[in-house]
Tab-separated table of C-alpha atoms (C1' of nucleotides) in Angstrom:
chain	number	residue	atom	x	y	z
W	1	UNK	CA	88.827	99.704	104.691
W	2	UNK	CA	90.507	96.869	106.512
W	3	UNK	CA	93.378	98.112	108.659
W	4	UNK	CA	95.680	95.377	107.475
W	5	UNK	CA	95.048	96.192	103.826
W	6	UNK	CA	95.526	99.914	104.248
W	7	UNK	CA	98.760	99.269	106.156
W	8	UNK	CA	100.038	97.237	103.220
W	9	UNK	CA	99.068	99.950	100.779
W	10	UNK	CA	100.629	102.903	102.548
W	11	UNK	CA	103.729	100.853	103.317
W	12	UNK	CA	104.253	100.016	99.651
W	13	UNK	CA	103.854	103.643	98.717
W	14	UNK	CA	106.204	104.876	101.417
W	15	UNK	CA	108.769	102.272	100.419
W	16	UNK	CA	108.576	103.315	96.780
W	17	UNK	CA	109.273	106.928	97.732
W	18	UNK	CA	111.621	106.667	100.685
W	19	UNK	CA	113.228	103.224	100.494
W	20	UNK	CA	113.562	100.638	103.222
W	21	UNK	CA	115.337	102.803	105.775
W	22	UNK	CA	113.154	105.806	105.053
W	23	UNK	CA	109.992	103.847	105.630
W	24	UNK	CA	109.749	104.051	109.410
W	25	UNK	CA	107.056	102.387	111.459
W	26	UNK	CA	106.071	105.770	112.785
W	27	UNK	CA	105.466	107.127	109.297
W	28	UNK	CA	103.572	104.015	108.283
W	29	UNK	CA	101.258	104.302	111.277
W	30	UNK	CA	100.733	107.999	110.715
W	31	UNK	CA	99.959	107.558	107.021
W	32	UNK	CA	97.530	104.735	107.741
W	33	UNK	CA	95.892	106.687	110.556
W	34	UNK	CA	96.521	104.058	113.215
W	35	UNK	CA	98.630	103.800	116.320
W	36	UNK	CA	102.198	102.635	115.822
W	37	UNK	CA	101.620	99.727	118.184
W	38	UNK	CA	98.884	98.438	115.913
W	39	UNK	CA	101.458	97.981	113.170
W	40	UNK	CA	103.428	95.572	115.308
W	41	UNK	CA	100.313	93.795	116.536
W	42	UNK	CA	99.380	93.033	112.915
W	43	UNK	CA	102.735	92.164	111.391
W	44	UNK	CA	105.126	91.576	114.268
W	45	UNK	CA	108.026	93.429	112.679
W	46	UNK	CA	108.817	96.072	110.120
W	47	UNK	CA	110.582	93.539	107.954
W	48	UNK	CA	107.580	91.242	107.629
W	49	UNK	CA	105.296	94.149	106.792
W	50	UNK	CA	107.635	95.556	104.160
W	51	UNK	CA	108.193	92.229	102.466
W	52	UNK	CA	104.482	91.557	102.247
W	53	UNK	CA	103.701	95.082	101.074
W	54	UNK	CA	106.306	95.066	98.319
W	55	UNK	CA	105.269	91.673	97.076
W	56	UNK	CA	101.617	92.596	96.792
W	57	UNK	CA	102.408	95.952	95.179
W	58	UNK	CA	104.547	94.272	92.521
W	59	UNK	CA	101.725	91.975	91.491
W	60	UNK	CA	99.500	94.650	90.020
W	61	UNK	CA	98.671	94.144	86.398
W	62	UNK	CA	98.312	92.826	83.785
W	63	UNK	CA	98.976	95.680	81.400
W	64	UNK	CA	97.624	94.386	78.103
W	65	UNK	CA	97.744	91.372	75.882
W	66	UNK	CA	99.073	90.652	72.444
W	67	UNK	CA	96.575	88.935	70.142
W	68	UNK	CA	96.700	85.179	69.903
W	69	UNK	CA	96.806	85.398	66.105
W	70	UNK	CA	99.259	87.984	64.760
W	71	UNK	CA	97.689	90.176	62.090
W	72	UNK	CA	98.882	93.764	61.687
W	73	UNK	CA	102.193	93.259	63.509
W	74	UNK	CA	103.208	96.881	63.507
W	75	UNK	CA	99.959	98.146	64.957
W	76	UNK	CA	99.574	95.367	67.461
W	77	UNK	CA	103.118	95.787	68.710
W	78	UNK	CA	102.616	99.536	69.009
W	79	UNK	CA	99.529	99.369	71.193
W	80	UNK	CA	101.165	96.652	73.275
W	81	UNK	CA	104.302	98.753	73.700
W	82	UNK	CA	102.284	101.769	74.780
W	83	UNK	CA	100.525	99.676	77.418
W	84	UNK	CA	103.803	98.274	78.711
W	85	UNK	CA	105.261	101.760	78.894
W	86	UNK	CA	102.255	103.114	80.766
W	87	UNK	CA	102.450	100.276	83.250
W	88	UNK	CA	106.167	100.878	83.755
W	89	UNK	CA	105.585	104.567	84.376
W	90	UNK	CA	102.955	103.714	86.967
W	91	UNK	CA	105.382	101.438	88.786
W	92	UNK	CA	108.477	103.536	88.251
W	93	UNK	CA	109.077	104.592	91.836
W	94	UNK	CA	108.720	101.086	93.159
W	95	UNK	CA	111.008	99.746	90.438
W	96	UNK	CA	113.686	102.368	91.013
W	97	UNK	CA	113.679	101.839	94.751
W	98	UNK	CA	113.564	98.074	94.384
W	99	UNK	CA	116.567	98.076	92.084
W	100	UNK	CA	118.573	100.251	94.442
W	101	UNK	CA	117.596	98.194	97.458
W	102	UNK	CA	119.040	95.089	95.816
W	103	UNK	CA	122.323	95.662	97.629
W	104	UNK	CA	120.829	95.394	101.089
W	105	UNK	CA	117.697	93.339	100.427
W	106	UNK	CA	118.481	91.152	97.418
W	107	UNK	CA	115.179	89.305	97.512
W	108	UNK	CA	112.873	92.286	96.980
W	109	UNK	CA	114.470	93.642	93.810
W	110	UNK	CA	113.528	90.866	91.385
W	111	UNK	CA	109.849	90.902	92.336
W	112	UNK	CA	109.559	94.534	91.315
W	113	UNK	CA	110.580	93.615	87.767
W	114	UNK	CA	108.520	90.466	87.516
W	115	UNK	CA	105.971	92.081	85.250
W	116	UNK	CA	108.617	92.922	82.677
W	117	UNK	CA	109.786	89.313	82.617
W	118	UNK	CA	106.351	87.978	81.831
W	119	UNK	CA	105.887	90.625	79.158
W	120	UNK	CA	109.043	89.531	77.376
W	121	UNK	CA	107.928	85.909	77.220
W	122	UNK	CA	104.618	87.031	75.805
W	123	UNK	CA	106.205	89.123	73.083
W	124	UNK	CA	108.677	86.425	72.068
W	125	UNK	CA	105.815	83.963	71.662
W	126	UNK	CA	103.928	86.472	69.560
W	127	UNK	CA	106.882	87.138	67.272
W	128	UNK	CA	107.530	83.443	66.773
W	129	UNK	CA	103.984	82.934	65.597
W	130	UNK	CA	104.336	85.959	63.307
W	131	UNK	CA	107.498	84.552	61.794
W	132	UNK	CA	105.910	81.136	61.329
W	133	UNK	CA	103.165	82.885	59.390
W	134	UNK	CA	105.665	84.685	57.211
W	135	UNK	CA	104.720	88.112	58.556
W	136	UNK	CA	108.316	88.977	59.431
W	137	UNK	CA	111.648	88.148	57.793
W	138	UNK	CA	113.603	85.006	58.567
W	139	UNK	CA	116.665	86.849	59.828
W	140	UNK	CA	117.241	88.662	63.103
W	141	UNK	CA	117.024	87.350	66.656
W	142	UNK	CA	113.465	87.466	67.995
W	143	UNK	CA	114.621	87.160	71.593
W	144	UNK	CA	117.144	89.910	70.957
W	145	UNK	CA	114.585	92.198	69.374
W	146	UNK	CA	112.182	91.617	72.239
W	147	UNK	CA	114.823	92.293	74.840
W	148	UNK	CA	115.984	95.401	73.044
W	149	UNK	CA	112.523	96.861	72.638
W	150	UNK	CA	111.481	96.033	76.185
W	151	UNK	CA	114.737	97.363	77.611
W	152	UNK	CA	114.320	100.612	75.711
W	153	UNK	CA	110.708	101.044	76.802
W	154	UNK	CA	111.405	100.029	80.379
W	155	UNK	CA	114.312	102.406	80.825
W	156	UNK	CA	112.395	105.276	79.271
W	157	UNK	CA	109.523	104.584	81.649
W	158	UNK	CA	111.582	104.581	84.807
W	159	UNK	CA	113.859	107.508	83.945
W	160	UNK	CA	111.583	109.857	82.041
W	161	UNK	CA	110.744	111.984	85.084
W	162	UNK	CA	114.288	111.883	86.435
W	163	UNK	CA	116.530	112.712	83.522
W	164	UNK	CA	115.594	115.436	81.075
W	165	UNK	CA	114.946	112.962	78.275
W	166	UNK	CA	117.395	113.922	75.553
W	167	UNK	CA	115.514	115.467	72.670
W	168	UNK	CA	112.427	115.892	74.806
W	169	UNK	CA	110.350	113.542	72.675
W	170	UNK	CA	106.865	112.810	73.928
W	171	UNK	CA	105.884	109.320	75.029
W	172	UNK	CA	103.849	108.353	71.951
W	173	UNK	CA	106.536	109.606	69.577
W	174	UNK	CA	109.270	107.796	71.460
W	175	UNK	CA	107.422	104.499	71.612
W	176	UNK	CA	106.376	104.722	67.993
W	177	UNK	CA	109.972	105.305	66.996
W	178	UNK	CA	111.113	102.292	68.987
W	179	UNK	CA	108.442	100.060	67.466
W	180	UNK	CA	109.199	101.431	64.028
W	181	UNK	CA	112.866	100.555	64.359
W	182	UNK	CA	112.009	97.123	65.716
W	183	UNK	CA	109.725	96.268	62.812
W	184	UNK	CA	112.323	97.646	60.437
W	185	UNK	CA	115.001	95.439	61.980
W	186	UNK	CA	112.774	92.380	61.793
W	187	UNK	CA	111.675	93.098	58.240
W	188	UNK	CA	107.987	93.278	59.002
W	189	UNK	CA	106.032	93.153	55.770
W	190	UNK	CA	104.009	96.331	55.351
F	208	UNK	CA	146.606	109.552	100.245
F	209	UNK	CA	145.039	112.863	101.129
F	210	UNK	CA	142.395	112.474	103.836
F	211	UNK	CA	139.948	114.651	101.991
F	212	UNK	CA	140.262	112.618	98.806
F	213	UNK	CA	139.908	109.294	100.551
F	214	UNK	CA	136.849	110.594	102.385
F	215	UNK	CA	135.276	111.490	99.055
F	216	UNK	CA	136.083	108.082	97.635
F	217	UNK	CA	134.743	105.951	100.468
F	218	UNK	CA	131.676	108.173	100.742
F	219	UNK	CA	130.825	107.683	97.081
F	220	UNK	CA	131.221	103.943	97.428
F	221	UNK	CA	129.141	103.767	100.601
F	222	UNK	CA	126.444	105.881	98.993
F	223	UNK	CA	126.353	103.625	95.936
F	224	UNK	CA	125.821	100.586	98.145
F	225	UNK	CA	123.711	101.891	101.010
F	226	UNK	CA	122.025	105.045	99.777
F	227	UNK	CA	121.872	108.441	101.448
F	228	UNK	CA	120.365	107.334	104.737
F	229	UNK	CA	122.525	104.234	104.928
F	230	UNK	CA	125.707	106.242	104.511
F	231	UNK	CA	126.296	107.334	108.090
F	232	UNK	CA	129.103	109.588	109.159
F	233	UNK	CA	130.296	106.858	111.492
F	234	UNK	CA	130.628	104.368	108.648
F	235	UNK	CA	132.345	106.932	106.463
F	236	UNK	CA	134.925	107.674	109.146
F	237	UNK	CA	135.474	104.000	109.855
F	238	UNK	CA	135.894	103.126	106.178
F	239	UNK	CA	138.323	105.992	105.649
F	240	UNK	CA	140.233	105.111	108.803
F	241	UNK	CA	139.801	108.504	110.435
F	242	UNK	CA	137.979	109.857	113.438
F	243	UNK	CA	134.368	110.839	112.917
F	244	UNK	CA	135.108	114.376	114.056
F	245	UNK	CA	137.578	114.741	111.229
F	246	UNK	CA	134.754	114.251	108.740
F	247	UNK	CA	132.953	117.290	110.097
F	248	UNK	CA	136.108	119.337	110.321
F	249	UNK	CA	136.690	118.787	106.591
F	250	UNK	CA	133.192	119.097	105.181
F	251	UNK	CA	131.032	120.671	107.870
F	252	UNK	CA	128.059	118.418	107.297
F	253	UNK	CA	127.109	115.051	105.901
F	254	UNK	CA	125.100	116.699	103.156
F	255	UNK	CA	128.008	118.717	101.784
F	256	UNK	CA	130.269	115.678	101.797
F	257	UNK	CA	127.738	113.468	100.036
F	258	UNK	CA	126.971	115.986	97.337
F	259	UNK	CA	130.630	116.518	96.574
F	260	UNK	CA	131.394	112.793	96.647
F	261	UNK	CA	128.558	111.864	94.297
F	262	UNK	CA	129.413	114.594	91.859
F	263	UNK	CA	133.051	113.602	91.599
F	264	UNK	CA	132.204	109.900	91.341
F	265	UNK	CA	129.820	110.543	88.465
F	266	UNK	CA	132.500	112.292	86.455
F	267	UNK	CA	134.649	109.223	85.848
F	268	UNK	CA	135.174	108.417	82.219
F	269	UNK	CA	135.291	108.703	79.292
F	270	UNK	CA	134.543	105.190	78.149
F	271	UNK	CA	135.592	105.188	74.519
F	272	UNK	CA	135.259	107.239	71.399
F	273	UNK	CA	133.656	106.738	68.022
F	274	UNK	CA	135.926	107.487	65.078
F	275	UNK	CA	135.729	110.936	63.552
F	276	UNK	CA	135.327	109.407	60.109
F	277	UNK	CA	132.803	106.549	59.941
F	278	UNK	CA	134.172	103.522	58.124
F	279	UNK	CA	133.033	100.055	59.094
F	280	UNK	CA	129.871	101.223	60.860
F	281	UNK	CA	128.898	97.845	62.221
F	282	UNK	CA	132.257	97.089	63.757
F	283	UNK	CA	132.825	100.596	65.087
F	284	UNK	CA	129.393	100.670	66.698
F	285	UNK	CA	129.977	97.281	68.258
F	286	UNK	CA	133.228	98.160	69.975
F	287	UNK	CA	131.732	101.450	71.092
F	288	UNK	CA	128.665	99.696	72.479
F	289	UNK	CA	130.805	97.221	74.385
F	290	UNK	CA	132.739	100.077	75.967
F	291	UNK	CA	129.550	101.895	76.939
F	292	UNK	CA	128.166	98.731	78.467
F	293	UNK	CA	131.330	98.063	80.439
F	294	UNK	CA	131.293	101.607	81.767
F	295	UNK	CA	127.645	101.276	82.757
F	296	UNK	CA	128.325	98.026	84.593
F	297	UNK	CA	131.139	99.706	86.486
F	298	UNK	CA	128.826	102.513	87.573
F	299	UNK	CA	125.733	100.402	88.061
F	300	UNK	CA	125.454	100.675	91.836
F	301	UNK	CA	125.860	104.427	91.808
F	302	UNK	CA	123.331	104.763	88.996
F	303	UNK	CA	120.739	102.552	90.671
F	304	UNK	CA	121.065	104.356	93.974
F	305	UNK	CA	121.084	107.749	92.321
F	306	UNK	CA	117.891	106.983	90.418
F	307	UNK	CA	116.139	105.788	93.564
F	308	UNK	CA	117.307	108.770	95.560
F	309	UNK	CA	115.689	111.123	93.055
F	310	UNK	CA	112.562	111.263	95.207
F	311	UNK	CA	114.354	112.733	98.211
F	312	UNK	CA	117.379	114.375	96.604
F	313	UNK	CA	116.308	115.389	93.108
F	314	UNK	CA	119.565	117.087	92.262
F	315	UNK	CA	121.876	114.093	92.631
F	316	UNK	CA	120.045	111.724	90.301
F	317	UNK	CA	120.732	113.449	86.984
F	318	UNK	CA	124.471	113.688	87.561
F	319	UNK	CA	124.745	109.929	87.861
F	320	UNK	CA	123.422	109.549	84.315
F	321	UNK	CA	125.410	112.362	82.798
F	322	UNK	CA	127.802	110.009	81.053
F	323	UNK	CA	124.981	108.359	79.162
F	324	UNK	CA	123.764	111.732	77.924
F	325	UNK	CA	127.110	112.652	76.453
F	326	UNK	CA	127.394	109.234	74.868
F	327	UNK	CA	124.089	109.691	73.071
F	328	UNK	CA	125.131	112.983	71.553
F	329	UNK	CA	128.341	111.414	70.346
F	330	UNK	CA	126.575	108.509	68.671
F	331	UNK	CA	123.984	110.707	66.981
F	332	UNK	CA	126.767	112.817	65.498
F	333	UNK	CA	128.525	109.716	64.275
F	334	UNK	CA	125.388	108.321	62.620
F	335	UNK	CA	124.644	111.618	60.905
F	336	UNK	CA	128.081	111.618	59.331
F	337	UNK	CA	127.606	108.001	58.297
F	338	UNK	CA	124.299	108.815	56.628
F	339	UNK	CA	125.783	111.817	54.883
F	340	UNK	CA	128.403	109.465	53.463
F	341	UNK	CA	125.746	107.043	52.276
F	342	UNK	CA	126.862	104.315	54.663
F	343	UNK	CA	123.349	103.875	56.075
F	344	UNK	CA	119.900	104.103	54.522
F	345	UNK	CA	117.953	107.347	54.296
F	346	UNK	CA	115.038	106.124	56.377
F	347	UNK	CA	114.759	105.596	60.108
F	348	UNK	CA	115.246	108.049	62.945
F	349	UNK	CA	118.898	108.370	63.964
F	350	UNK	CA	118.019	109.940	67.303
F	351	UNK	CA	115.499	107.182	67.872
F	352	UNK	CA	117.954	104.446	66.981
F	353	UNK	CA	120.576	105.964	69.257
F	354	UNK	CA	118.170	106.289	72.137
F	355	UNK	CA	116.915	102.776	71.658
F	356	UNK	CA	120.358	101.215	71.514
F	357	UNK	CA	121.661	103.220	74.443
F	358	UNK	CA	118.554	102.523	76.502
F	359	UNK	CA	118.851	98.815	75.842
F	360	UNK	CA	122.545	98.742	76.714
F	361	UNK	CA	122.119	100.968	79.752
F	362	UNK	CA	119.299	98.933	81.234
F	363	UNK	CA	121.126	95.681	80.644
F	364	UNK	CA	124.176	97.118	82.379
F	365	UNK	CA	122.386	98.266	85.494
F	366	UNK	CA	120.093	95.248	85.909
F	367	UNK	CA	122.242	92.352	84.772
F	368	UNK	CA	123.362	91.423	88.285
F	369	UNK	CA	119.933	92.057	89.811
F	370	UNK	CA	117.460	90.293	87.578
F	371	UNK	CA	118.240	86.873	86.174
F	372	UNK	CA	118.601	88.165	82.621
F	373	UNK	CA	115.987	86.319	80.626
F	374	UNK	CA	117.626	83.829	78.334
F	375	UNK	CA	120.902	84.145	80.210
F	376	UNK	CA	122.764	85.585	77.245
F	377	UNK	CA	126.344	86.661	77.875
F	378	UNK	CA	127.344	90.287	77.579
F	379	UNK	CA	129.107	90.095	74.185
F	380	UNK	CA	126.252	88.118	72.657
F	381	UNK	CA	123.659	90.521	74.001
F	382	UNK	CA	125.455	93.618	72.813
F	383	UNK	CA	126.221	92.114	69.434
F	384	UNK	CA	122.554	91.273	69.019
F	385	UNK	CA	121.534	94.823	69.905
F	386	UNK	CA	124.040	96.340	67.491
F	387	UNK	CA	123.031	93.845	64.813
F	388	UNK	CA	119.384	94.840	65.124
F	389	UNK	CA	120.304	98.513	65.099
F	390	UNK	CA	122.322	98.262	61.918
F	391	UNK	CA	119.564	96.167	60.389
F	392	UNK	CA	116.991	98.822	61.262
F	393	UNK	CA	119.172	101.579	59.831
F	394	UNK	CA	119.977	99.635	56.684
F	395	UNK	CA	123.727	99.696	57.144
F	396	UNK	CA	125.395	98.634	53.934
F	397	UNK	CA	127.437	95.496	54.484
Z	181	DT	C1'	75.351	90.659	131.326
Z	182	DC	C1'	79.680	89.079	130.597
Z	183	DG	C1'	84.115	87.803	128.290
Z	184	DG	C1'	87.007	88.160	124.735
Z	185	DC	C1'	89.035	90.962	121.005
Z	186	DG	C1'	90.868	94.773	118.684
Z	187	DT	C1'	92.365	99.225	119.347
Z	188	DG	C1'	94.392	103.639	121.423
Z	189	DC	C1'	97.455	105.759	124.637
Z	190	DA	C1'	101.477	106.667	127.560
Z	191	DA	C1'	105.710	105.295	128.759
Z	192	DG	C1'	109.949	103.058	128.417
Z	193	DT	C1'	114.231	100.276	126.428
Z	194	DG	C1'	118.404	100.001	124.037
Z	195	DG	C1'	120.523	101.564	120.274
Z	196	DG	C1'	121.711	104.691	116.256
Z	197	DT	C1'	121.778	109.496	114.145
Z	198	DA	C1'	124.181	114.065	113.036
Z	199	DC	C1'	126.830	117.098	115.165
Z	200	DT	C1'	129.459	119.731	119.079
Z	201	DT	C1'	132.867	120.651	122.653
Z	202	DG	C1'	137.145	120.522	125.123
Z	203	DC	C1'	141.321	118.610	125.446
Z	204	DT	C1'	145.757	116.410	123.963
Z	205	DA	C1'	149.591	115.002	120.680
Z	206	DC	C1'	152.379	115.681	116.946
Z	207	DA	C1'	154.478	117.667	112.755
Z	208	DT	C1'	155.517	121.623	110.117
Z	209	DT	C1'	157.097	126.148	109.760
Z	210	DA	C1'	158.562	130.811	111.055
U	128	DT	C1'	162.268	127.504	120.131
U	129	DA	C1'	157.654	129.068	119.612
U	130	DA	C1'	153.458	129.304	117.029
U	131	DT	C1'	150.278	127.099	114.127
U	132	DG	C1'	147.570	123.685	112.003
U	133	DT	C1'	145.884	119.044	111.761
U	134	DA	C1'	144.655	115.086	113.806
U	135	DG	C1'	142.759	111.784	117.638
U	136	DC	C1'	139.984	110.853	121.657
U	137	DA	C1'	136.194	110.988	125.120
U	138	DA	C1'	132.110	112.770	126.178
U	139	DG	C1'	127.801	114.851	125.546
U	140	DT	C1'	123.337	116.785	123.137
U	141	DA	C1'	118.981	116.226	121.231
U	142	DC	C1'	116.613	113.502	118.383
U	143	DC	C1'	114.927	109.213	115.737
U	144	DC	C1'	114.725	104.135	115.377
U	145	DA	C1'	112.294	99.396	116.094
U	146	DC	C1'	109.971	97.293	119.450
U	147	DT	C1'	107.746	96.263	124.229
U	148	DT	C1'	104.702	96.698	128.209
U	149	DG	C1'	100.641	97.783	130.825
U	150	DC	C1'	96.308	99.676	131.030
U	151	DA	C1'	91.894	101.556	129.588
U	152	DC	C1'	88.063	101.794	126.315
U	153	DG	C1'	84.437	100.136	123.247
U	154	DC	C1'	82.219	96.582	120.347
U	155	DC	C1'	80.197	92.138	119.434
U	156	DG	C1'	78.718	87.446	120.164
U	157	DA	C1'	77.211	84.000	123.811
DNA sequence: TCGGCGTGCAAGTGGGTACTTGCTACATTA
DNA sequence: TAATGTAGCAAGTACCCACTTGCACGCCGA
């Protein structure tokens, strides 16, 4: 593989696990199997390399799509939610580190959550169409419901391996419960 | 103030903002206004000091209580949720850093979320009493609803200053929407 | 065959890291 | 008054950090 590419990859992984300060040029070089000098010859500085690596690592995706035409809202939302959760779990280390690094490197944190932002827009659009079609009740904030469901899924995804999830519910059960409550709140017609 | 106490305080704050590696003994001493040697005379090592500081910082609270006897469920939940959110916002830096540090210091991460755990238990107990009294419908998982609401509030609290909250809703509006959806999902009698 | 080009290697620079040692100054207490 | 404990200060140790320099080696196109 291209040296440049593999440097970006190992850097993103090291950053996700050890943070900015913990990702030393020596470790990067070692993990990529190249000389430390080569790192600087390619990127000039640690900062440039890290920025580029984080940005490209945050762009992985997409994680699933909601149908253009809402049909079985409950089922469609459920499979969508499971995909979002799986994607979040896959990115959890990067997200956690990115959020913490916001204090010292404010520009890298938002990019690590970019996927979640796009997902929310997608779900809001889907729910609006569903409401227009009379598939869900006329009351209840769609933006609020989206934010609440996504927040719940997102937090579960990034903390599940850290905190002994209270109750110890499995992923499918948890997500199904969340979707169930969401459809209940929105008055989804069975 | 006692030197030992002020060392613990500034250490917890430095850790919340700069992480484990970024919290150097030099900075600790400088921030506490003491000589660096004094730090080692009191705690022996950076590790001991950090552990103790994080633990004591995570124990601040409590942030509010739900009434023993459920009455106006919607209003009681709302004021409770606002208090939980405010507490989360106050602890957000410590929580974010603690979560990220889980990779390298697995034992400090859980303590930073301990408050949230206790809050969940409290809310589940409250909802069970409310259901027993017929104040909420018989369907819908109470544990699930609690987890979902707390997750949503918690994530909003720790990311609000990092990610440009989609929609730009204010805190009271956001929390009210979350509580509204929760009561709707649980069929709270008006 | 030759001239770049990319790479490895060894060494060094200036600074930061946790942590130690030896000494001095002061305030409390016996 | 004398002993003790707590603090500051200066210096030093051994290591890690990002980053630089100079040189040698091999590969590939002209």
